[in-house]
Amino acid sequence: MTKVFIELSEIDVNTTRFIDTRFNLADSKAGFDLFQDGHVEGAVYWDLEKDLSNMEDVQGRHPMISKEKMTELVQSAGLSLDDQIVIYDQGAVPFSLRAYFLLEWAGFKNVKVLRQGFEEIKKALPISKNVTYYDKTRVVPSWNDNILLNMDDVREVVKGNKKGQLIDARAAARFRGEIEPIDPIAGHIPTAINFDWEQLKQGSTFLDKDSLTAKLSELTNKKKPVIAYCGSGVTAAPLYATLKEAGYEDVKLYVGSYSDWIRENEIETSI
């Protein structure tokens, strides 16, 4: 099983690089404001929409960034492939796990996400308002492209030409097509099953490994490829990561997700 989450008690602040990914979908400036008010000492800030998404692309509401942009991001943060990296956000939200996925895609092997949010973090780790600047590195990512699917890949899964179980991380009512508060068409990608990502957390903390495993183990065959998606590709990231922690052997993410799929494809409903 892959270990995704880390506990505060397991962290050595002297050997760890921290990434702060706090964000608010309703107020895109709020995360950086919080960072300026105080963050783990030495942390850099990555913004969901400025750094971790390509908002100029049309492939969904939070499209995938390019390899060039990801390379610039990790180099500007002064990171190396063998760094011990810990990512955090306000707690039990998807932003740190989006960064986790991108770093895994780029070939970083020692990346963990704090199970707790910032209110707990600041009780245990040194906090500062000072921004730390790092020398730019020349790190070259070692791309792990097989964890990332695009629309064409998902079409092949839906048609049965490629193995894989699509898992929709949205609320059940959205999956069934009963409501759709954001996208213009209600429903889900054909052949998908549903698991609401909100079940993965309690308050501002993600569930422990045993609880996650118990909730996720019976979704489908653990040896079968599983593909997480959601509305825009953001809340699929917690499902992607927790499926790995629950012992699934081949986990992928469709970053474009439902908002990308409906541009060109038929949907299903369960009404």
PDB file of C-alpha atoms in Angstrom:
ATOM      1  CA  MET A   1       0.000   0.000   0.000  1.00  0.00           C
ATOM      2  CA  THR A   2       1.137   3.523  -0.758  1.00  0.00           C
ATOM      3  CA  LYS A   3       1.522   5.876   2.187  1.00  0.00           C
ATOM      4  CA  VAL A   4       0.043   9.233   1.167  1.00  0.00           C
ATOM      5  CA  PHE A   5      -0.665  10.953   4.464  1.00  0.00           C
ATOM      6  CA  ILE A   6       1.717  11.876   7.246  1.00  0.00           C
ATOM      7  CA  GLU A   7       1.044  12.731  10.878  1.00  0.00           C
ATOM      8  CA  LEU A   8       2.427  15.830  12.552  1.00  0.00           C
ATOM      9  CA  SER A   9       4.398  13.678  14.981  1.00  0.00           C
ATOM     10  CA  GLU A  10       6.277  12.035  12.092  1.00  0.00           C
ATOM     11  CA  ILE A  11       7.743  15.243  10.652  1.00  0.00           C
ATOM     12  CA  ASP A  12      11.359  16.325  11.011  1.00  0.00           C
ATOM     13  CA  VAL A  13      11.221  20.066  10.296  1.00  0.00           C
ATOM     14  CA  ASN A  14      14.985  20.162   9.742  1.00  0.00           C
ATOM     15  CA  THR A  15      14.857  17.891   6.691  1.00  0.00           C
ATOM     16  CA  THR A  16      11.429  18.718   5.232  1.00  0.00           C
ATOM     17  CA  ARG A  17      10.327  21.152   2.545  1.00  0.00           C
ATOM     18  CA  PHE A  18       6.792  22.462   3.049  1.00  0.00           C
ATOM     19  CA  ILE A  19       4.229  23.550   0.450  1.00  0.00           C
ATOM     20  CA  ASP A  20       1.187  25.574   1.537  1.00  0.00           C
ATOM     21  CA  THR A  21      -1.818  25.101  -0.793  1.00  0.00           C
ATOM     22  CA  ARG A  22      -4.619  26.765   1.142  1.00  0.00           C
ATOM     23  CA  PHE A  23      -7.315  28.044  -1.206  1.00  0.00           C
ATOM     24  CA  ASN A  24     -10.962  29.061  -1.343  1.00  0.00           C
ATOM     25  CA  LEU A  25     -12.940  28.336  -4.503  1.00  0.00           C
ATOM     26  CA  ALA A  26     -15.304  31.216  -3.673  1.00  0.00           C
ATOM     27  CA  ASP A  27     -12.474  33.706  -3.048  1.00  0.00           C
ATOM     28  CA  SER A  28      -9.338  32.995  -5.057  1.00  0.00           C
ATOM     29  CA  LYS A  29      -7.244  35.508  -3.095  1.00  0.00           C
ATOM     30  CA  ALA A  30      -8.061  34.095   0.329  1.00  0.00           C
ATOM     31  CA  GLY A  31      -5.436  31.344   0.339  1.00  0.00           C
ATOM     32  CA  PHE A  32      -2.500  33.636  -0.290  1.00  0.00           C
ATOM     33  CA  ASP A  33      -3.846  36.092   2.280  1.00  0.00           C
ATOM     34  CA  LEU A  34      -3.835  33.278   4.830  1.00  0.00           C
ATOM     35  CA  PHE A  35      -0.289  32.360   3.831  1.00  0.00           C
ATOM     36  CA  GLN A  36       0.843  35.926   4.430  1.00  0.00           C
ATOM     37  CA  ASP A  37      -0.850  35.937   7.849  1.00  0.00           C
ATOM     38  CA  GLY A  38       1.213  32.927   8.886  1.00  0.00           C
ATOM     39  CA  HIS A  39       2.509  29.658   7.470  1.00  0.00           C
ATOM     40  CA  VAL A  40       4.822  26.818   8.372  1.00  0.00           C
ATOM     41  CA  GLU A  41       8.307  28.296   8.530  1.00  0.00           C
ATOM     42  CA  GLY A  42      10.093  27.813   5.219  1.00  0.00           C
ATOM     43  CA  ALA A  43       6.955  26.934   3.251  1.00  0.00           C
ATOM     44  CA  VAL A  44       6.334  28.093  -0.304  1.00  0.00           C
ATOM     45  CA  TYR A  45       2.819  28.881  -1.519  1.00  0.00           C
ATOM     46  CA  TRP A  46       1.177  27.194  -4.513  1.00  0.00           C
ATOM     47  CA  ASP A  47      -2.136  28.599  -5.740  1.00  0.00           C
ATOM     48  CA  LEU A  48      -4.738  26.184  -7.156  1.00  0.00           C
ATOM     49  CA  GLU A  49      -5.594  28.394 -10.118  1.00  0.00           C
ATOM     50  CA  LYS A  50      -2.353  30.292 -10.742  1.00  0.00           C
ATOM     51  CA  ASP A  51       0.060  27.398 -10.193  1.00  0.00           C
ATOM     52  CA  LEU A  52      -1.761  24.056 -10.164  1.00  0.00           C
ATOM     53  CA  SER A  53      -4.192  24.599 -13.064  1.00  0.00           C
ATOM     54  CA  ASN A  54      -4.120  26.077 -16.549  1.00  0.00           C
ATOM     55  CA  MET A  55      -7.177  28.308 -16.372  1.00  0.00           C
ATOM     56  CA  GLU A  56      -6.696  29.433 -19.986  1.00  0.00           C
ATOM     57  CA  ASP A  57      -7.340  25.921 -21.291  1.00  0.00           C
ATOM     58  CA  VAL A  58     -10.840  24.741 -22.261  1.00  0.00           C
ATOM     59  CA  GLN A  59     -10.457  21.142 -21.059  1.00  0.00           C
ATOM     60  CA  GLY A  60     -12.617  21.430 -17.938  1.00  0.00           C
ATOM     61  CA  ARG A  61     -12.899  23.997 -15.155  1.00  0.00           C
ATOM     62  CA  HIS A  62      -9.462  23.355 -13.616  1.00  0.00           C
ATOM     63  CA  PRO A  63      -7.450  21.978 -16.543  1.00  0.00           C
ATOM     64  CA  MET A  64      -4.112  20.229 -16.297  1.00  0.00           C
ATOM     65  CA  ILE A  65      -0.957  22.335 -16.419  1.00  0.00           C
ATOM     66  CA  SER A  66       1.724  21.678 -19.020  1.00  0.00           C
ATOM     67  CA  LYS A  67       4.994  19.902 -18.380  1.00  0.00           C
ATOM     68  CA  GLU A  68       6.768  23.203 -19.023  1.00  0.00           C
ATOM     69  CA  LYS A  69       4.717  24.985 -16.358  1.00  0.00           C
ATOM     70  CA  MET A  70       5.193  22.167 -13.851  1.00  0.00           C
ATOM     71  CA  THR A  71       8.940  22.178 -14.470  1.00  0.00           C
ATOM     72  CA  GLU A  72       9.073  25.931 -13.883  1.00  0.00           C
ATOM     73  CA  LEU A  73       6.999  25.563 -10.712  1.00  0.00           C
ATOM     74  CA  VAL A  74       9.275  22.994  -9.054  1.00  0.00           C
ATOM     75  CA  GLN A  75      12.459  24.714 -10.191  1.00  0.00           C
ATOM     76  CA  SER A  76      11.274  28.108  -8.896  1.00  0.00           C
ATOM     77  CA  ALA A  77      10.418  26.496  -5.548  1.00  0.00           C
ATOM     78  CA  GLY A  78      14.009  25.253  -5.284  1.00  0.00           C
ATOM     79  CA  LEU A  79      12.970  21.605  -5.210  1.00  0.00           C
ATOM     80  CA  SER A  80      14.949  18.486  -6.050  1.00  0.00           C
ATOM     81  CA  LEU A  81      13.534  15.062  -6.889  1.00  0.00           C
ATOM     82  CA  ASP A  82      14.838  13.496  -3.686  1.00  0.00           C
ATOM     83  CA  ASP A  83      13.523  16.201  -1.299  1.00  0.00           C
ATOM     84  CA  GLN A  84      11.322  15.206   1.614  1.00  0.00           C
ATOM     85  CA  ILE A  85       8.186  17.237   0.839  1.00  0.00           C
ATOM     86  CA  VAL A  86       5.087  17.767   2.991  1.00  0.00           C
ATOM     87  CA  ILE A  87       2.025  19.548   1.596  1.00  0.00           C
ATOM     88  CA  TYR A  88      -0.755  21.063   3.668  1.00  0.00           C
ATOM     89  CA  ASP A  89      -3.912  23.167   3.333  1.00  0.00           C
ATOM     90  CA  GLN A  90      -6.734  24.231   5.663  1.00  0.00           C
ATOM     91  CA  GLY A  91      -7.628  20.597   6.254  1.00  0.00           C
ATOM     92  CA  ALA A  92      -9.711  17.875   4.564  1.00  0.00           C
ATOM     93  CA  VAL A  93      -9.996  19.851   1.339  1.00  0.00           C
ATOM     94  CA  PRO A  94      -8.605  18.785  -2.056  1.00  0.00           C
ATOM     95  CA  PHE A  95      -5.922  21.394  -2.703  1.00  0.00           C
ATOM     96  CA  SER A  96      -2.903  19.705  -1.110  1.00  0.00           C
ATOM     97  CA  LEU A  97      -3.829  16.475  -2.848  1.00  0.00           C
ATOM     98  CA  ARG A  98      -3.951  18.228  -6.223  1.00  0.00           C
ATOM     99  CA  ALA A  99      -0.349  19.285  -5.591  1.00  0.00           C
ATOM    100  CA  TYR A 100       0.477  15.741  -4.451  1.00  0.00           C
ATOM    101  CA  PHE A 101      -0.817  14.339  -7.743  1.00  0.00           C
ATOM    102  CA  LEU A 102       1.172  16.831  -9.814  1.00  0.00           C
ATOM    103  CA  LEU A 103       4.373  16.129  -7.893  1.00  0.00           C
ATOM    104  CA  GLU A 104       3.859  12.403  -8.327  1.00  0.00           C
ATOM    105  CA  TRP A 105       3.300  13.001 -12.047  1.00  0.00           C
ATOM    106  CA  ALA A 106       6.606  14.894 -12.107  1.00  0.00           C
ATOM    107  CA  GLY A 107       8.464  12.006 -10.496  1.00  0.00           C
ATOM    108  CA  PHE A 108       8.945  13.227  -6.909  1.00  0.00           C
ATOM    109  CA  LYS A 109       9.119  10.128  -4.707  1.00  0.00           C
ATOM    110  CA  ASN A 110       9.142  11.511  -1.148  1.00  0.00           C
ATOM    111  CA  VAL A 111       5.913  13.508  -1.045  1.00  0.00           C
ATOM    112  CA  LYS A 112       3.361  13.315   1.756  1.00  0.00           C
ATOM    113  CA  VAL A 113       0.192  15.214   2.660  1.00  0.00           C
ATOM    114  CA  LEU A 114      -0.596  16.259   6.210  1.00  0.00           C
ATOM    115  CA  ARG A 115      -3.722  14.497   7.413  1.00  0.00           C
ATOM    116  CA  GLN A 116      -4.577  17.507   9.596  1.00  0.00           C
ATOM    117  CA  GLY A 117      -5.334  21.088   8.590  1.00  0.00           C
ATOM    118  CA  PHE A 118      -3.566  24.318   9.435  1.00  0.00           C
ATOM    119  CA  GLU A 119      -5.343  24.933  12.752  1.00  0.00           C
ATOM    120  CA  GLU A 120      -3.782  21.727  14.100  1.00  0.00           C
ATOM    121  CA  ILE A 121      -0.515  22.261  12.240  1.00  0.00           C
ATOM    122  CA  LYS A 122       0.202  25.602  13.876  1.00  0.00           C
ATOM    123  CA  LYS A 123       0.017  23.997  17.310  1.00  0.00           C
ATOM    124  CA  ALA A 124       2.851  21.615  16.444  1.00  0.00           C
ATOM    125  CA  LEU A 125       5.133  23.246  13.871  1.00  0.00           C
ATOM    126  CA  PRO A 126       6.993  26.593  13.790  1.00  0.00           C
ATOM    127  CA  ILE A 127       4.920  29.318  12.124  1.00  0.00           C
ATOM    128  CA  SER A 128       6.244  32.455  10.429  1.00  0.00           C
ATOM    129  CA  LYS A 129       5.011  35.428   8.399  1.00  0.00           C
ATOM    130  CA  ASN A 130       8.361  35.733   6.668  1.00  0.00           C
ATOM    131  CA  VAL A 131       8.502  34.458   3.106  1.00  0.00           C
ATOM    132  CA  THR A 132      11.442  32.170   2.367  1.00  0.00           C
ATOM    133  CA  TYR A 133      12.988  32.373  -1.106  1.00  0.00           C
ATOM    134  CA  TYR A 134      14.972  29.465  -2.492  1.00  0.00           C
ATOM    135  CA  ASP A 135      17.591  29.355  -5.198  1.00  0.00           C
ATOM    136  CA  LYS A 136      16.120  28.093  -8.440  1.00  0.00           C
ATOM    137  CA  THR A 137      17.127  24.520  -9.215  1.00  0.00           C
ATOM    138  CA  ARG A 138      17.650  22.808 -12.553  1.00  0.00           C
ATOM    139  CA  VAL A 139      15.643  19.748 -11.565  1.00  0.00           C
ATOM    140  CA  VAL A 140      14.352  17.753 -14.530  1.00  0.00           C
ATOM    141  CA  PRO A 141      11.081  15.944 -13.756  1.00  0.00           C
ATOM    142  CA  SER A 142      10.868  12.204 -14.378  1.00  0.00           C
ATOM    143  CA  TRP A 143       7.375  12.135 -15.862  1.00  0.00           C
ATOM    144  CA  ASN A 144       4.917   9.477 -14.772  1.00  0.00           C
ATOM    145  CA  ASP A 145       2.425   9.927 -17.618  1.00  0.00           C
ATOM    146  CA  ASN A 146       0.582   6.673 -17.025  1.00  0.00           C
ATOM    147  CA  ILE A 147      -1.306   8.117 -14.018  1.00  0.00           C
ATOM    148  CA  LEU A 148      -2.921  10.837 -16.140  1.00  0.00           C
ATOM    149  CA  LEU A 149      -5.804  10.227 -18.558  1.00  0.00           C
ATOM    150  CA  ASN A 150      -7.301  12.582 -21.125  1.00  0.00           C
ATOM    151  CA  MET A 151     -10.691  12.514 -22.837  1.00  0.00           C
ATOM    152  CA  ASP A 152      -9.564  10.106 -25.564  1.00  0.00           C
ATOM    153  CA  ASP A 153      -8.222   7.665 -22.972  1.00  0.00           C
ATOM    154  CA  VAL A 154     -11.504   7.747 -21.051  1.00  0.00           C
ATOM    155  CA  ARG A 155     -13.490   7.162 -24.249  1.00  0.00           C
ATOM    156  CA  GLU A 156     -11.548   3.938 -24.763  1.00  0.00           C
ATOM    157  CA  VAL A 157     -12.405   2.838 -21.218  1.00  0.00           C
ATOM    158  CA  VAL A 158     -16.100   3.664 -21.724  1.00  0.00           C
ATOM    159  CA  LYS A 159     -16.132   1.696 -24.991  1.00  0.00           C
ATOM    160  CA  GLY A 160     -14.487  -1.274 -23.305  1.00  0.00           C
ATOM    161  CA  ASN A 161     -11.367  -1.086 -25.431  1.00  0.00           C
ATOM    162  CA  LYS A 162      -9.207  -0.435 -22.357  1.00  0.00           C
ATOM    163  CA  LYS A 163      -9.576  -1.896 -18.883  1.00  0.00           C
ATOM    164  CA  GLY A 164     -10.551   0.463 -16.093  1.00  0.00           C
ATOM    165  CA  GLN A 165     -13.264   1.373 -13.618  1.00  0.00           C
ATOM    166  CA  LEU A 166     -14.268   5.038 -13.577  1.00  0.00           C
ATOM    167  CA  ILE A 167     -15.148   6.326 -10.104  1.00  0.00           C
ATOM    168  CA  ASP A 168     -17.017   9.628  -9.787  1.00  0.00           C
ATOM    169  CA  ALA A 169     -16.066  11.582  -6.641  1.00  0.00           C
ATOM    170  CA  ARG A 170     -19.049  13.955  -6.692  1.00  0.00           C
ATOM    171  CA  ALA A 171     -22.141  13.866  -4.475  1.00  0.00           C
ATOM    172  CA  ALA A 172     -24.594  11.075  -5.301  1.00  0.00           C
ATOM    173  CA  ALA A 173     -27.354  13.453  -6.432  1.00  0.00           C
ATOM    174  CA  ARG A 174     -25.037  15.024  -9.000  1.00  0.00           C
ATOM    175  CA  PHE A 175     -23.881  11.601 -10.159  1.00  0.00           C
ATOM    176  CA  ARG A 176     -27.478  10.455 -10.636  1.00  0.00           C
ATOM    177  CA  GLY A 177     -28.297  13.623 -12.565  1.00  0.00           C
ATOM    178  CA  GLU A 178     -30.906  14.859 -10.090  1.00  0.00           C
ATOM    179  CA  ILE A 179     -29.140  18.197  -9.620  1.00  0.00           C
ATOM    180  CA  GLU A 180     -26.247  20.029 -11.255  1.00  0.00           C
ATOM    181  CA  PRO A 181     -25.282  23.318  -9.611  1.00  0.00           C
ATOM    182  CA  ILE A 182     -22.227  24.038 -11.773  1.00  0.00           C
ATOM    183  CA  ASP A 183     -22.059  22.251 -15.123  1.00  0.00           C
ATOM    184  CA  PRO A 184     -24.650  22.777 -17.909  1.00  0.00           C
ATOM    185  CA  ILE A 185     -25.584  19.076 -18.169  1.00  0.00           C
ATOM    186  CA  ALA A 186     -26.477  16.770 -15.278  1.00  0.00           C
ATOM    187  CA  GLY A 187     -25.365  13.144 -15.085  1.00  0.00           C
ATOM    188  CA  HIS A 188     -22.163  11.126 -15.161  1.00  0.00           C
ATOM    189  CA  ILE A 189     -19.692   9.487 -17.519  1.00  0.00           C
ATOM    190  CA  PRO A 190     -21.085   6.154 -18.782  1.00  0.00           C
ATOM    191  CA  THR A 191     -19.864   2.999 -16.939  1.00  0.00           C
ATOM    192  CA  ALA A 192     -18.820   5.035 -13.866  1.00  0.00           C
ATOM    193  CA  ILE A 193     -19.654   4.164 -10.278  1.00  0.00           C
ATOM    194  CA  ASN A 194     -19.995   6.751  -7.531  1.00  0.00           C
ATOM    195  CA  PHE A 195     -18.134   7.420  -4.294  1.00  0.00           C
ATOM    196  CA  ASP A 196     -18.623  10.853  -2.732  1.00  0.00           C
ATOM    197  CA  TRP A 197     -15.182  12.115  -1.672  1.00  0.00           C
ATOM    198  CA  GLU A 198     -16.719  13.828   1.386  1.00  0.00           C
ATOM    199  CA  GLN A 199     -16.877  10.366   2.982  1.00  0.00           C
ATOM    200  CA  LEU A 200     -13.085  10.403   3.219  1.00  0.00           C
ATOM    201  CA  LYS A 201     -12.906  12.988   5.988  1.00  0.00           C
ATOM    202  CA  GLN A 202     -14.192  13.948   9.392  1.00  0.00           C
ATOM    203  CA  GLY A 203     -14.174  17.629  10.238  1.00  0.00           C
ATOM    204  CA  SER A 204     -10.875  19.107   9.050  1.00  0.00           C
ATOM    205  CA  THR A 205      -9.004  15.785   9.070  1.00  0.00           C
ATOM    206  CA  PHE A 206      -8.812  12.959   6.551  1.00  0.00           C
ATOM    207  CA  LEU A 207      -9.696   9.567   8.000  1.00  0.00           C
ATOM    208  CA  ASP A 208      -6.965   7.238   9.206  1.00  0.00           C
ATOM    209  CA  LYS A 209      -5.615   4.573   6.881  1.00  0.00           C
ATOM    210  CA  ASP A 210      -7.681   1.712   8.338  1.00  0.00           C
ATOM    211  CA  SER A 211     -10.909   3.689   8.022  1.00  0.00           C
ATOM    212  CA  LEU A 212     -10.102   4.733   4.462  1.00  0.00           C
ATOM    213  CA  THR A 213      -9.303   1.154   3.530  1.00  0.00           C
ATOM    214  CA  ALA A 214     -12.574  -0.088   5.033  1.00  0.00           C
ATOM    215  CA  LYS A 215     -14.599   2.469   3.077  1.00  0.00           C
ATOM    216  CA  LEU A 216     -12.853   1.972  -0.261  1.00  0.00           C
ATOM    217  CA  SER A 217     -11.870  -1.694  -0.365  1.00  0.00           C
ATOM    218  CA  GLU A 218     -15.113  -3.050  -1.785  1.00  0.00           C
ATOM    219  CA  LEU A 219     -15.616  -0.526  -4.596  1.00  0.00           C
ATOM    220  CA  THR A 220     -14.075  -2.735  -7.271  1.00  0.00           C
ATOM    221  CA  ASN A 221     -11.270  -5.213  -7.932  1.00  0.00           C
ATOM    222  CA  LYS A 222      -8.058  -3.776  -6.447  1.00  0.00           C
ATOM    223  CA  LYS A 223      -5.981  -5.208  -9.288  1.00  0.00           C
ATOM    224  CA  LYS A 224      -8.148  -3.520 -11.918  1.00  0.00           C
ATOM    225  CA  PRO A 225      -7.164  -0.028 -13.080  1.00  0.00           C
ATOM    226  CA  VAL A 226      -9.307   2.628 -11.374  1.00  0.00           C
ATOM    227  CA  ILE A 227      -9.814   6.153 -12.679  1.00  0.00           C
ATOM    228  CA  ALA A 228     -10.911   8.950 -10.351  1.00  0.00           C
ATOM    229  CA  TYR A 229     -12.811  11.932 -11.713  1.00  0.00           C
ATOM    230  CA  CYS A 230     -15.135  14.630 -10.392  1.00  0.00           C
ATOM    231  CA  GLY A 231     -16.588  17.850 -11.781  1.00  0.00           C
ATOM    232  CA  SER A 232     -13.446  19.848 -12.517  1.00  0.00           C
ATOM    233  CA  GLY A 233     -10.623  17.479 -11.538  1.00  0.00           C
ATOM    234  CA  VAL A 234      -9.992  18.996  -8.102  1.00  0.00           C
ATOM    235  CA  THR A 235     -12.024  16.869  -5.679  1.00  0.00           C
ATOM    236  CA  ALA A 236     -11.001  13.756  -7.621  1.00  0.00           C
ATOM    237  CA  ALA A 237      -7.501  14.230  -6.190  1.00  0.00           C
ATOM    238  CA  PRO A 238      -8.439  13.088  -2.649  1.00  0.00           C
ATOM    239  CA  LEU A 239     -10.156  10.033  -4.121  1.00  0.00           C
ATOM    240  CA  TYR A 240      -7.121   9.297  -6.291  1.00  0.00           C
ATOM    241  CA  ALA A 241      -4.766   9.492  -3.308  1.00  0.00           C
ATOM    242  CA  THR A 242      -6.915   7.556  -0.856  1.00  0.00           C
ATOM    243  CA  LEU A 243      -7.508   4.756  -3.368  1.00  0.00           C
ATOM    244  CA  LYS A 244      -3.721   4.371  -3.460  1.00  0.00           C
ATOM    245  CA  GLU A 245      -3.541   4.358   0.329  1.00  0.00           C
ATOM    246  CA  ALA A 246      -6.356   1.769   0.451  1.00  0.00           C
ATOM    247  CA  GLY A 247      -4.285  -0.659  -1.603  1.00  0.00           C
ATOM    248  CA  TYR A 248      -5.459  -0.207  -5.180  1.00  0.00           C
ATOM    249  CA  GLU A 249      -2.552  -1.135  -7.427  1.00  0.00           C
ATOM    250  CA  ASP A 250      -3.249   0.956 -10.559  1.00  0.00           C
ATOM    251  CA  VAL A 251      -4.830   4.350  -9.881  1.00  0.00           C
ATOM    252  CA  LYS A 252      -5.227   7.099 -12.464  1.00  0.00           C
ATOM    253  CA  LEU A 253      -6.840  10.548 -12.614  1.00  0.00           C
ATOM    254  CA  TYR A 254      -8.900  12.172 -15.345  1.00  0.00           C
ATOM    255  CA  VAL A 255      -8.055  15.797 -14.591  1.00  0.00           C
ATOM    256  CA  GLY A 256     -10.476  17.223 -17.178  1.00  0.00           C
ATOM    257  CA  SER A 257     -13.229  15.235 -15.448  1.00  0.00           C
ATOM    258  CA  TYR A 258     -16.957  15.699 -16.052  1.00  0.00           C
ATOM    259  CA  SER A 259     -16.665  19.353 -17.103  1.00  0.00           C
ATOM    260  CA  ASP A 260     -14.312  18.268 -19.894  1.00  0.00           C
ATOM    261  CA  TRP A 261     -16.224  15.103 -20.844  1.00  0.00           C
ATOM    262  CA  ILE A 262     -19.538  16.885 -21.506  1.00  0.00           C
ATOM    263  CA  ARG A 263     -17.989  19.129 -24.135  1.00  0.00           C
ATOM    264  CA  GLU A 264     -18.029  16.325 -26.697  1.00  0.00           C
ATOM    265  CA  ASN A 265     -19.602  13.163 -25.242  1.00  0.00           C
ATOM    266  CA  GLU A 266     -22.867  11.578 -24.157  1.00  0.00           C
ATOM    267  CA  ILE A 267     -23.661  11.169 -20.472  1.00  0.00           C
ATOM    268  CA  GLU A 268     -25.778   8.841 -18.377  1.00  0.00           C
ATOM    269  CA  THR A 269     -28.189   9.487 -15.527  1.00  0.00           C
ATOM    270  CA  SER A 270     -29.566   7.197 -12.848  1.00  0.00           C
ATOM    271  CA  ILE A 271     -32.927   8.896 -12.330  1.00  0.00           C
TER     272      ILE A 271
END
